[in-house]
PDB file of C-alpha atoms in Angstrom:
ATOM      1  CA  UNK X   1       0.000   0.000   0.000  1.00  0.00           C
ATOM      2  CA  UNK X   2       0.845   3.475  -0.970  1.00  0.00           C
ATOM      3  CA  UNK X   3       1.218   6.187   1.615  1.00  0.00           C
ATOM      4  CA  UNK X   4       2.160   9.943   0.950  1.00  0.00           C
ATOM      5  CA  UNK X   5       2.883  11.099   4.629  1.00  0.00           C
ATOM      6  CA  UNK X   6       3.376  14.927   4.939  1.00  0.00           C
ATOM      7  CA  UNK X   7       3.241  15.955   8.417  1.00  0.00           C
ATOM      8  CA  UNK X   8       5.439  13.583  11.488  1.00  0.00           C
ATOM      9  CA  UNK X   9       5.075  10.651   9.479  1.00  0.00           C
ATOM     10  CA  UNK X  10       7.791  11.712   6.981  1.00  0.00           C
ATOM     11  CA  UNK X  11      10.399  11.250  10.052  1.00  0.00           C
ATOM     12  CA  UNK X  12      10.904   6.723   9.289  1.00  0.00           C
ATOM     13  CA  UNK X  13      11.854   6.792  12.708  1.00  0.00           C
ATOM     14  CA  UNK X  14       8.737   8.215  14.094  1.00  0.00           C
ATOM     15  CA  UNK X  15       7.065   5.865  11.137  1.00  0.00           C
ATOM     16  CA  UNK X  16       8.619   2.571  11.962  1.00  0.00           C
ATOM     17  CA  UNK X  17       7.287   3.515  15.722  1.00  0.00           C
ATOM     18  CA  UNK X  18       3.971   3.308  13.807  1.00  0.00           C
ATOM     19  CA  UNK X  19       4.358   1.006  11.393  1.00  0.00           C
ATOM     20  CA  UNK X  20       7.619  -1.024  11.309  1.00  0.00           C
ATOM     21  CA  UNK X  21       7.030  -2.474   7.758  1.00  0.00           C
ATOM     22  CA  UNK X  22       7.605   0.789   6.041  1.00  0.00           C
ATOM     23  CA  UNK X  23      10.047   1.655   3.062  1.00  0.00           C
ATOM     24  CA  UNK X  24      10.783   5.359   1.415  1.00  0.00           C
ATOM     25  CA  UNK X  25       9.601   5.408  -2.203  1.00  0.00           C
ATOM     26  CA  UNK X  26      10.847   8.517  -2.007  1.00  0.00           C
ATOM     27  CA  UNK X  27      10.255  12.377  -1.839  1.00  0.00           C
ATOM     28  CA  UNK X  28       6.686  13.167  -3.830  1.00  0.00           C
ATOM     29  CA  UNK X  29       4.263  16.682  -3.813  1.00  0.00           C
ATOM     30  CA  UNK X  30       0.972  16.741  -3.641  1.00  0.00           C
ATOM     31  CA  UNK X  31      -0.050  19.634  -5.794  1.00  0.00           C
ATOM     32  CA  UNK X  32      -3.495  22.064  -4.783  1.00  0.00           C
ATOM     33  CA  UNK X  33      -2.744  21.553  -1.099  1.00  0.00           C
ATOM     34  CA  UNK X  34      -0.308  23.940   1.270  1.00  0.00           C
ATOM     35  CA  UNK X  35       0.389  22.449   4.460  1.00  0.00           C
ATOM     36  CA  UNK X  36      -1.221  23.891   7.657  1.00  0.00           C
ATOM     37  CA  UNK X  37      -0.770  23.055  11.393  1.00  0.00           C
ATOM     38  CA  UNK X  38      -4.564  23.880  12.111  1.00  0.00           C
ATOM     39  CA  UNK X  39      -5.802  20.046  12.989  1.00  0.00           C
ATOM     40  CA  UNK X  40      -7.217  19.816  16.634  1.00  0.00           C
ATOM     41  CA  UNK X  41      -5.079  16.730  18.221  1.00  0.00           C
ATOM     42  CA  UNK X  42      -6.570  14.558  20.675  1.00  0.00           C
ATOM     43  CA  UNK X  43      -3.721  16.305  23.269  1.00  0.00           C
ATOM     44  CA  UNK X  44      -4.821  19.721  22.690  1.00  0.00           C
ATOM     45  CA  UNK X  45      -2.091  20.748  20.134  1.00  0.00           C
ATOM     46  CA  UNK X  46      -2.103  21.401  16.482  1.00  0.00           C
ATOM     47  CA  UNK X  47      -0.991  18.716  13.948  1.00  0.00           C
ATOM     48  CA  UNK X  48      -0.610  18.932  10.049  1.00  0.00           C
ATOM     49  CA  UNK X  49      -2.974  19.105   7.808  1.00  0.00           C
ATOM     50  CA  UNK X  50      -2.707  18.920   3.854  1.00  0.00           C
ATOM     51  CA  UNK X  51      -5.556  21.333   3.442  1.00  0.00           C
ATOM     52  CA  UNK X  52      -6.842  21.294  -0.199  1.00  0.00           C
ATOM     53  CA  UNK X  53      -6.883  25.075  -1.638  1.00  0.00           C
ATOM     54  CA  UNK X  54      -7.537  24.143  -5.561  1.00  0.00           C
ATOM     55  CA  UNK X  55      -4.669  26.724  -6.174  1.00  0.00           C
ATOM     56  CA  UNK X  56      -2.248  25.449  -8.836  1.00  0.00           C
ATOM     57  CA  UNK X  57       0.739  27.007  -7.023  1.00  0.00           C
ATOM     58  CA  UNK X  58       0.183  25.698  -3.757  1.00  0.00           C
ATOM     59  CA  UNK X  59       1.913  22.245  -2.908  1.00  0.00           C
ATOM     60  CA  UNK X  60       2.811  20.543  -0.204  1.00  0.00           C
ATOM     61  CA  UNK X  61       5.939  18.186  -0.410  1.00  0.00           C
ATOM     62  CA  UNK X  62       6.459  14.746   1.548  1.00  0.00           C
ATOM     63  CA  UNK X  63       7.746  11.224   1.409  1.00  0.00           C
ATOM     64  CA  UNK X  64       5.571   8.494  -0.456  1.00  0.00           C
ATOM     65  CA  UNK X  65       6.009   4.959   1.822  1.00  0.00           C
ATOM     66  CA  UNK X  66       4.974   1.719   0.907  1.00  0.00           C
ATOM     67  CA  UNK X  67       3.380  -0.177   3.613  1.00  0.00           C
ATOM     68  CA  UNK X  68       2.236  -3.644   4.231  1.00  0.00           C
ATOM     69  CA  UNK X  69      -1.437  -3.848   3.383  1.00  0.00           C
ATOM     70  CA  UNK X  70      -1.946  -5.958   6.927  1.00  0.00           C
ATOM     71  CA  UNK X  71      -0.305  -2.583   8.902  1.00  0.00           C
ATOM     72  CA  UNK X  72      -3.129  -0.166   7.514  1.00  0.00           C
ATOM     73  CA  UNK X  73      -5.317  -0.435  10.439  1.00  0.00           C
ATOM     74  CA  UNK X  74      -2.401   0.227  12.599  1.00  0.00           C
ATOM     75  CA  UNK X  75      -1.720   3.379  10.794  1.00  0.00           C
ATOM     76  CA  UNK X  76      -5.453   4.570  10.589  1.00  0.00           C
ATOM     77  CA  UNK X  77      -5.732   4.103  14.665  1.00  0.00           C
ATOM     78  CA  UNK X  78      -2.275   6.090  14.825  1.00  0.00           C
ATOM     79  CA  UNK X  79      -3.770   8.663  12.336  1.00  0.00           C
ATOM     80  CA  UNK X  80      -6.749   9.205  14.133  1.00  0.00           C
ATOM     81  CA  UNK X  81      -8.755   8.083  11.260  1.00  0.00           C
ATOM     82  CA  UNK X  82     -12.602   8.888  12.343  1.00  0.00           C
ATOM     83  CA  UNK X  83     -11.366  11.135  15.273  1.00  0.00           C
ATOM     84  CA  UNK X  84     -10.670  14.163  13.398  1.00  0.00           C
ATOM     85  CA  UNK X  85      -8.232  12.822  10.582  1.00  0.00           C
ATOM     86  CA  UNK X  86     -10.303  11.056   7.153  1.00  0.00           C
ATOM     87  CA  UNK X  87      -8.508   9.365   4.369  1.00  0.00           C
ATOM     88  CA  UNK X  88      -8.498  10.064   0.774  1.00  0.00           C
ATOM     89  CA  UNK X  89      -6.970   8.688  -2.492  1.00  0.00           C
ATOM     90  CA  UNK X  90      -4.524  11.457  -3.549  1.00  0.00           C
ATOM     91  CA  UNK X  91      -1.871  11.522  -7.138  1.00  0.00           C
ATOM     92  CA  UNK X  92       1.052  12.807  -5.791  1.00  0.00           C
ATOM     93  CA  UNK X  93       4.722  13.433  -8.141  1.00  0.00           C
ATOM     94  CA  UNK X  94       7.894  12.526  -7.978  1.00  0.00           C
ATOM     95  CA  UNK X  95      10.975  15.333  -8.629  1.00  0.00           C
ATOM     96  CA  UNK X  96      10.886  13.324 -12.022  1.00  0.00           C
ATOM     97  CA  UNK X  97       7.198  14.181 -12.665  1.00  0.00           C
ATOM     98  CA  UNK X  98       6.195  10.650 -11.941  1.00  0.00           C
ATOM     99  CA  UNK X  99       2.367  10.209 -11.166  1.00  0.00           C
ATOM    100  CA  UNK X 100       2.027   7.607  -8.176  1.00  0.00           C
ATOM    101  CA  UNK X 101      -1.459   6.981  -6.175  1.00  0.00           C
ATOM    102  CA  UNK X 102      -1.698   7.099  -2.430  1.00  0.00           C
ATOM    103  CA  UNK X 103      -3.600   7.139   0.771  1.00  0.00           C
ATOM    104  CA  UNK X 104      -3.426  10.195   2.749  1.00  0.00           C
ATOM    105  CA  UNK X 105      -5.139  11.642   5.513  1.00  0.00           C
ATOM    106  CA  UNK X 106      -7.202  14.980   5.829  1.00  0.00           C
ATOM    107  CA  UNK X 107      -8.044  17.138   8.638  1.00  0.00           C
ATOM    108  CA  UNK X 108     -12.050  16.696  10.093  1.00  0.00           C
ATOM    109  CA  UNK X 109     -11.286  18.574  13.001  1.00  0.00           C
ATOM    110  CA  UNK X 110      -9.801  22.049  12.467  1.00  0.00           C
ATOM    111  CA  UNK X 111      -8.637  25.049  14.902  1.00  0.00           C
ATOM    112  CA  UNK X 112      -6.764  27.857  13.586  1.00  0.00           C
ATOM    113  CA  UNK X 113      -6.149  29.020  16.904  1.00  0.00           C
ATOM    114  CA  UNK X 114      -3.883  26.325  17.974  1.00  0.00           C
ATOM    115  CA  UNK X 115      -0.577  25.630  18.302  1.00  0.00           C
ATOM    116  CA  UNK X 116       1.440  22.332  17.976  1.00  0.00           C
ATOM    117  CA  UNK X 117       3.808  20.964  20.917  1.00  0.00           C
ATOM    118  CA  UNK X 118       7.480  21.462  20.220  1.00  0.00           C
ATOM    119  CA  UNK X 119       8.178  18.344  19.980  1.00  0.00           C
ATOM    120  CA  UNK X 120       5.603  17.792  17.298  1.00  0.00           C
ATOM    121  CA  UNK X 121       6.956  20.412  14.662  1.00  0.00           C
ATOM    122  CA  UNK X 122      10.657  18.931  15.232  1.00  0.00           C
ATOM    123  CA  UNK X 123       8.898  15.344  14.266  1.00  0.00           C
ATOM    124  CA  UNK X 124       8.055  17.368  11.182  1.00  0.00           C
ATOM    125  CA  UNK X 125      11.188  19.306  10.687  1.00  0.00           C
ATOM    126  CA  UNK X 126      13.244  16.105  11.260  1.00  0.00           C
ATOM    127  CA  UNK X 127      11.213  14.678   8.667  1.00  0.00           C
ATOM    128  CA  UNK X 128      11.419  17.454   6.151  1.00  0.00           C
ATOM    129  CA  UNK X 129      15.415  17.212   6.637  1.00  0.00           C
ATOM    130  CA  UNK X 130      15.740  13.301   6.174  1.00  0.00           C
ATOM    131  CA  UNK X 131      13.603  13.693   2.581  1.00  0.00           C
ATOM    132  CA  UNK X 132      16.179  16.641   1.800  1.00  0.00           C
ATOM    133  CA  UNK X 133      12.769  18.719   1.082  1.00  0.00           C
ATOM    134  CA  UNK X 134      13.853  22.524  -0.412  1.00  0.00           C
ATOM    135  CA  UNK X 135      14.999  24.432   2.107  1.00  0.00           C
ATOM    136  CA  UNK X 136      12.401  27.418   1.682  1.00  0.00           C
ATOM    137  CA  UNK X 137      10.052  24.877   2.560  1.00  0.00           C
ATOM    138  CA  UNK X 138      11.848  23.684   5.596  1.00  0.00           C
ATOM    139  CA  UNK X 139      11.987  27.368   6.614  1.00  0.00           C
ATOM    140  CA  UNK X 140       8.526  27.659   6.816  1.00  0.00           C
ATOM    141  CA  UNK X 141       8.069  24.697   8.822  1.00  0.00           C
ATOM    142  CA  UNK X 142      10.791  25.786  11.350  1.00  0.00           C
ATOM    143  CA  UNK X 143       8.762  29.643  11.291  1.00  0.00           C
ATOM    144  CA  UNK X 144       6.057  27.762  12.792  1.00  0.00           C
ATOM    145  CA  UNK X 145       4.996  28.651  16.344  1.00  0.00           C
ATOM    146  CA  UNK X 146       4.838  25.939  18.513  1.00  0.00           C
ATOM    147  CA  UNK X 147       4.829  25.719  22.263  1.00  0.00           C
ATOM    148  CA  UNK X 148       5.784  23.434  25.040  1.00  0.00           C
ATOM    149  CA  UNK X 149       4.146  20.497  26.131  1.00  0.00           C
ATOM    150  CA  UNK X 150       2.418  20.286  29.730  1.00  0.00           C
ATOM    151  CA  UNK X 151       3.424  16.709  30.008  1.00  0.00           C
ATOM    152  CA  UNK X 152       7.002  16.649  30.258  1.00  0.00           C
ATOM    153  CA  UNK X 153       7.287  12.808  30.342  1.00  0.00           C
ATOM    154  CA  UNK X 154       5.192  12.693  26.641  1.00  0.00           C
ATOM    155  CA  UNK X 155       7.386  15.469  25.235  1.00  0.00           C
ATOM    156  CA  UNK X 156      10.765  13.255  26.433  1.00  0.00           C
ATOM    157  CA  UNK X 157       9.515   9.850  24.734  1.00  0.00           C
ATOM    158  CA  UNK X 158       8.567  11.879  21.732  1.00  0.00           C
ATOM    159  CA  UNK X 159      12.079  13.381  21.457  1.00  0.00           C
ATOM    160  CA  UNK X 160      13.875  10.288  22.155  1.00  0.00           C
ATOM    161  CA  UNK X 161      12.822   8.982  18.980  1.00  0.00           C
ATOM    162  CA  UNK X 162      15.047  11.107  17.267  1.00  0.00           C
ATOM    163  CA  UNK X 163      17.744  10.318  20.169  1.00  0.00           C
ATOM    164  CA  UNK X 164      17.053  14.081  21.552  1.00  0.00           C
ATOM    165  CA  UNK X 165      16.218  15.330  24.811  1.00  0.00           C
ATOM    166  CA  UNK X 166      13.939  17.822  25.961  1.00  0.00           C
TER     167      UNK X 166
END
């Protein structure tokens, strides 16, 4: 199975967590979409969204996965999927203009005024770095806001995944 993963999910460490059958494809955009942290997380914070905008300049860039059909459930209870995250068949390209078909997921649950934890947005920027994504586009995701998390112990397992500490 095909998965385009845009948000955490492009860091395979925080992926293989998830899902420990997935393999890089490689680095794909999803064209029409401009990636927002605006979806309302189960933990309060704000997570990515690929929010569709129709606009033919807007993309959002992230790594295409393939993933072992019987690990999709897995992924869609990590995801959230019916809790404020919904899936959708998406064509996404490669830097070669290659067309591939995925599964994504889509934010239900949006609110602009939120924020996402720190150690969120450096799931995202760690992901962005591994898939060697242009470096504007890093730049935005490190201009993001974010703040700390409440729950110390959560933000320390989170950044150990990436061998960091809080």
């Amino acid at each position: 199975m095909k998965y385009f993963a845009f948000g955490s999910n492009m860091s395979l460490n925080r992926l293989r967590e998830r899902v420990p059958s997935c393999e890089v494809i490689g680095t794909f955009r999803l064209l029409e979409h401009t990636l927002c942290f605006h979806k309302r997380g189960t933990d309060g914070s704000a997570k990515c969204d690929a929010f569709y905008t129709g606009k033919p300049g807007d993309v959002v860039y992230g790594v295409l996965y393939d993933i072992a059909p019987a690990e999709k459930k897995t992924l869609d209870i990590a995801e959230g999927l019916g809790h404020g995250y919904e899936e959708k068949s998406v064509s996404v390209l490669s830097p070669l203009q290659v067309v591939e078909n995925a599964v994504t997921y889509y934010a239900t649950h949006i609110d602009r005024s939120l924020f996402p934890f720190s150690w969120y947005k450096k799931h995202v920027l760690v992901g962005a770095k591994e898939a060697e994504l242009p470096i504007y586009y890093q730049q935005q995701i490190e201009a993001v806001a974010a703040v700390g998390d409440p729950d110390l112990d959560r933000a320390a397992r989170q950044l150990a995944i990436h061998g960091l500490l809080p």
